């Protein structure tokens, strides 16, 4: 759509190289186990594998049958078993069981585990403890980076969030450091690294340690600057309902590894359709960053244009028709197909959102962000909770929906959660414990004053969490901080002013003009100031851990805004949302930057809360 | 360029470190070097020259030092070597731990590449026999930030130290402790985990952890018995109420389920159950009871009143739930009586803890007839809200009456265009417009 921005933005580097590297390495690893073999793949690695290889590739390297890891007894008759898995203790235990039962029945096979992106010591210990160390060979497939689009790279490690921020396990720090190192060695050297968050600091250190062996090459960098940010610096943004098209598609249909499955209600046939949603889809590419209110208008205009193009056929003679068919028709048909798909998706989004009182939910969220009418908001949320429960039967959906509506008040203000277990499903006591741990939920004791409550919260958090992590959490817990932060950074535009969503004036457009995402605002400010100077108050409220460091290739060169200097890699530790990516794309157009988002996973409110659910054994 | 290092200050000011000096061949120093070496299996053992690395602490420093990062970036570059990103220190901002062994920060700044798989192979952890050595090893691992290495060391300590000693030392090392807890969780070492929580005095966490076990129990009866046993665990006050509710609820659901499974009553034949009520949330249970057991006397376990009372359900929640259930069954009479209250003179009046516009919404979603909708719509105080709802649900009479009450002749004329010509509504508008007694405002 008509976005006027700076047109001199630099070109993005080519990331397809990353896929080739990963594929070549996988092939190499498969060849380490010569001969026919059956391959067991972790369920969450399957889509990932689809992006870089196909069955033919695997077959060419003597993979006979493919199985999904299901932690059940296996039926394979092959003499060689290869397991391609994430380094998880549970999976390794399952493999050890297979080996032991083979042994018991006198069966001889060869086993190989390929851990990706790396192995953990704890996993190897399991092999040792189960007495199969040595019977099983292990390898690492260092597949860190999956390009999801021209400007999005994902580690596809959703567990990074829970492990790091909830459990306090730093097992992925080195992984993230290695991922950054890979980017660095292919597209660097970087000139500046900015960051905020405890994990960000550790990742920076890990990366720095890894490149220290004089790896620096004298070459033209393709990525100039890097910004590292912890997810717990900003929990508010990922918890807001998304209203930009790509974010909505993710919220409603769940984009997985860059692809989405549209059900019959979208395809208007009896079949579901899996499609890639990225810049290759010309229709999608034009609406992905748009506020949903603009999407219908755009799609219908597009449909009219298409009709006109088709209509050209009328009155053509044979020759013209021939040219038309060979040159234009295919493109038109393709566009037609995409157009009808996205129209179907938009309709479906409309329907679903109307059903859930989406308008009112948004209003509530926005009021909470502004801190207005908190009482009314809470009463809305309460009613919503009750009504939702009756609409769904499955307790899991209920909880996600409920926590979703409930999140704003929990993250932004302390409150008294009346009869919490009544609505949420009784087993979510444990989920609540998790929410408390991570700082998203603060319960107010009735009758206590706020100060008492706050000190209590402080104590609660200190008791349970480690070192500096506590500060980040308690910061969120204190209701004043978000308010103060949003005031200082002007995250909430003045209410009452008209906001034309067709002509966005700032990043707030991704939330209907109601809120500029904190994470993106920080990035904007730091890039503008070339550091954290002047943001001391802000970083104090975010519990510090900010840094800005310069690599020393050449001091003067760093100051000249060369093209690579305007290509900025933003690494989200713990996940980022499509809305944030849209906001950064907007910022890039405004300021002449190009942002590349490197994230541990794509997240949204549902995924974030699901990561904290504890209703299964 | 000579900036004070916070560690140095701390070192000199703290008496904890008094046994240690830089230059001697102290025992402790040697041990530490060893533990460090084990952690960094690929350590390049060059000079212990701390000075060739620029250390900058970015947190807890005065503002000046932050701007320093911007202005003097060039000067922060190490003169030797090509690589030149400065080290940023993570440790100083962490609270110093009580143990005397947290000296590892002094050894920051070496060039290290951690290779975890190499860890076990190259170095035999068994060399670390004394408690002191083991703890140094752990602290060194923690200071490296790599969770994989921390866990590796913890696995070794788990094997080579008694529980009591390990727990005691972990109490002083929060980061290591969290890794240990996570490791035990993943290994499914529930019993040890509970012992650990107990040793740490985190009794409410311990209670929660034991309570979590119920998720593994499939049989309802066993689950109920398990929950009953949980009641005596040392939960925090809030959690205790919750667990009590959980137990009471399941106990009750089992009773209800046993009766309703047979489905003898008329209502079950008319509206067969889609699922069992076992393990459903309280509000679902209340809905179920409002649907299948409405009107039962307070004494029965399955009656809505009893469930409401037992689980302290607020009036608002109760009304919303009952309304949904009765509307679904199209029992408009029950809906009516939900909102009826009698005043002291015996007059019946409609009152609701939720806005009547919400009531209308719910009724409409359950396909209530227009008369029912209109009745509740008329109870909405705000005329704007009433109008918009009436228009949305095509309750013409209400729209017309409201415009009449607002004396808005213009709007009435506009609305006439929306009703069918010659219909009842059309005539009504016609009559109103001709009525000379109304004093229109426009």
PDB file of C-alpha atoms in Angstrom, chain A residues 201 205, chain B residues 6-7 55-59 87-93 105 108:
ATOM      1  CA  UNK A 201      24.160  -9.665  28.137  1.00  0.00           C
ATOM      2  CA  UNK A 205      29.335 -12.486  26.127  1.00  0.00           C
TER       3      UNK A 205
ATOM      4  CA  UNK B   6      34.439  -3.186  40.944  1.00  0.00           C
ATOM      5  CA  UNK B   7      35.737  -6.616  41.740  1.00  0.00           C
ATOM      6  CA  UNK B  55      36.347  -4.472  31.604  1.00  0.00           C
ATOM      7  CA  UNK B  56      33.400  -2.251  31.600  1.00  0.00           C
ATOM      8  CA  UNK B  57      30.534  -2.561  33.946  1.00  0.00           C
ATOM      9  CA  UNK B  58      27.423  -1.066  32.524  1.00  0.00           C
ATOM     10  CA  UNK B  59      25.049  -1.530  35.331  1.00  0.00           C
ATOM     11  CA  UNK B  87      33.717  -7.612  27.615  1.00  0.00           C
ATOM     12  CA  UNK B  88      30.702  -6.622  29.600  1.00  0.00           C
ATOM     13  CA  UNK B  89      30.444  -7.897  33.062  1.00  0.00           C
ATOM     14  CA  UNK B  90      27.395  -9.721  34.193  1.00  0.00           C
ATOM     15  CA  UNK B  91      28.430 -10.672  37.684  1.00  0.00           C
ATOM     16  CA  UNK B  92      28.889  -7.430  39.590  1.00  0.00           C
ATOM     17  CA  UNK B  93      25.229  -6.610  39.603  1.00  0.00           C
ATOM     18  CA  UNK B 105      34.668 -13.011  39.179  1.00  0.00           C
ATOM     19  CA  UNK B 108      36.716 -13.161  34.290  1.00  0.00           C
TER      20      UNK B 108
END
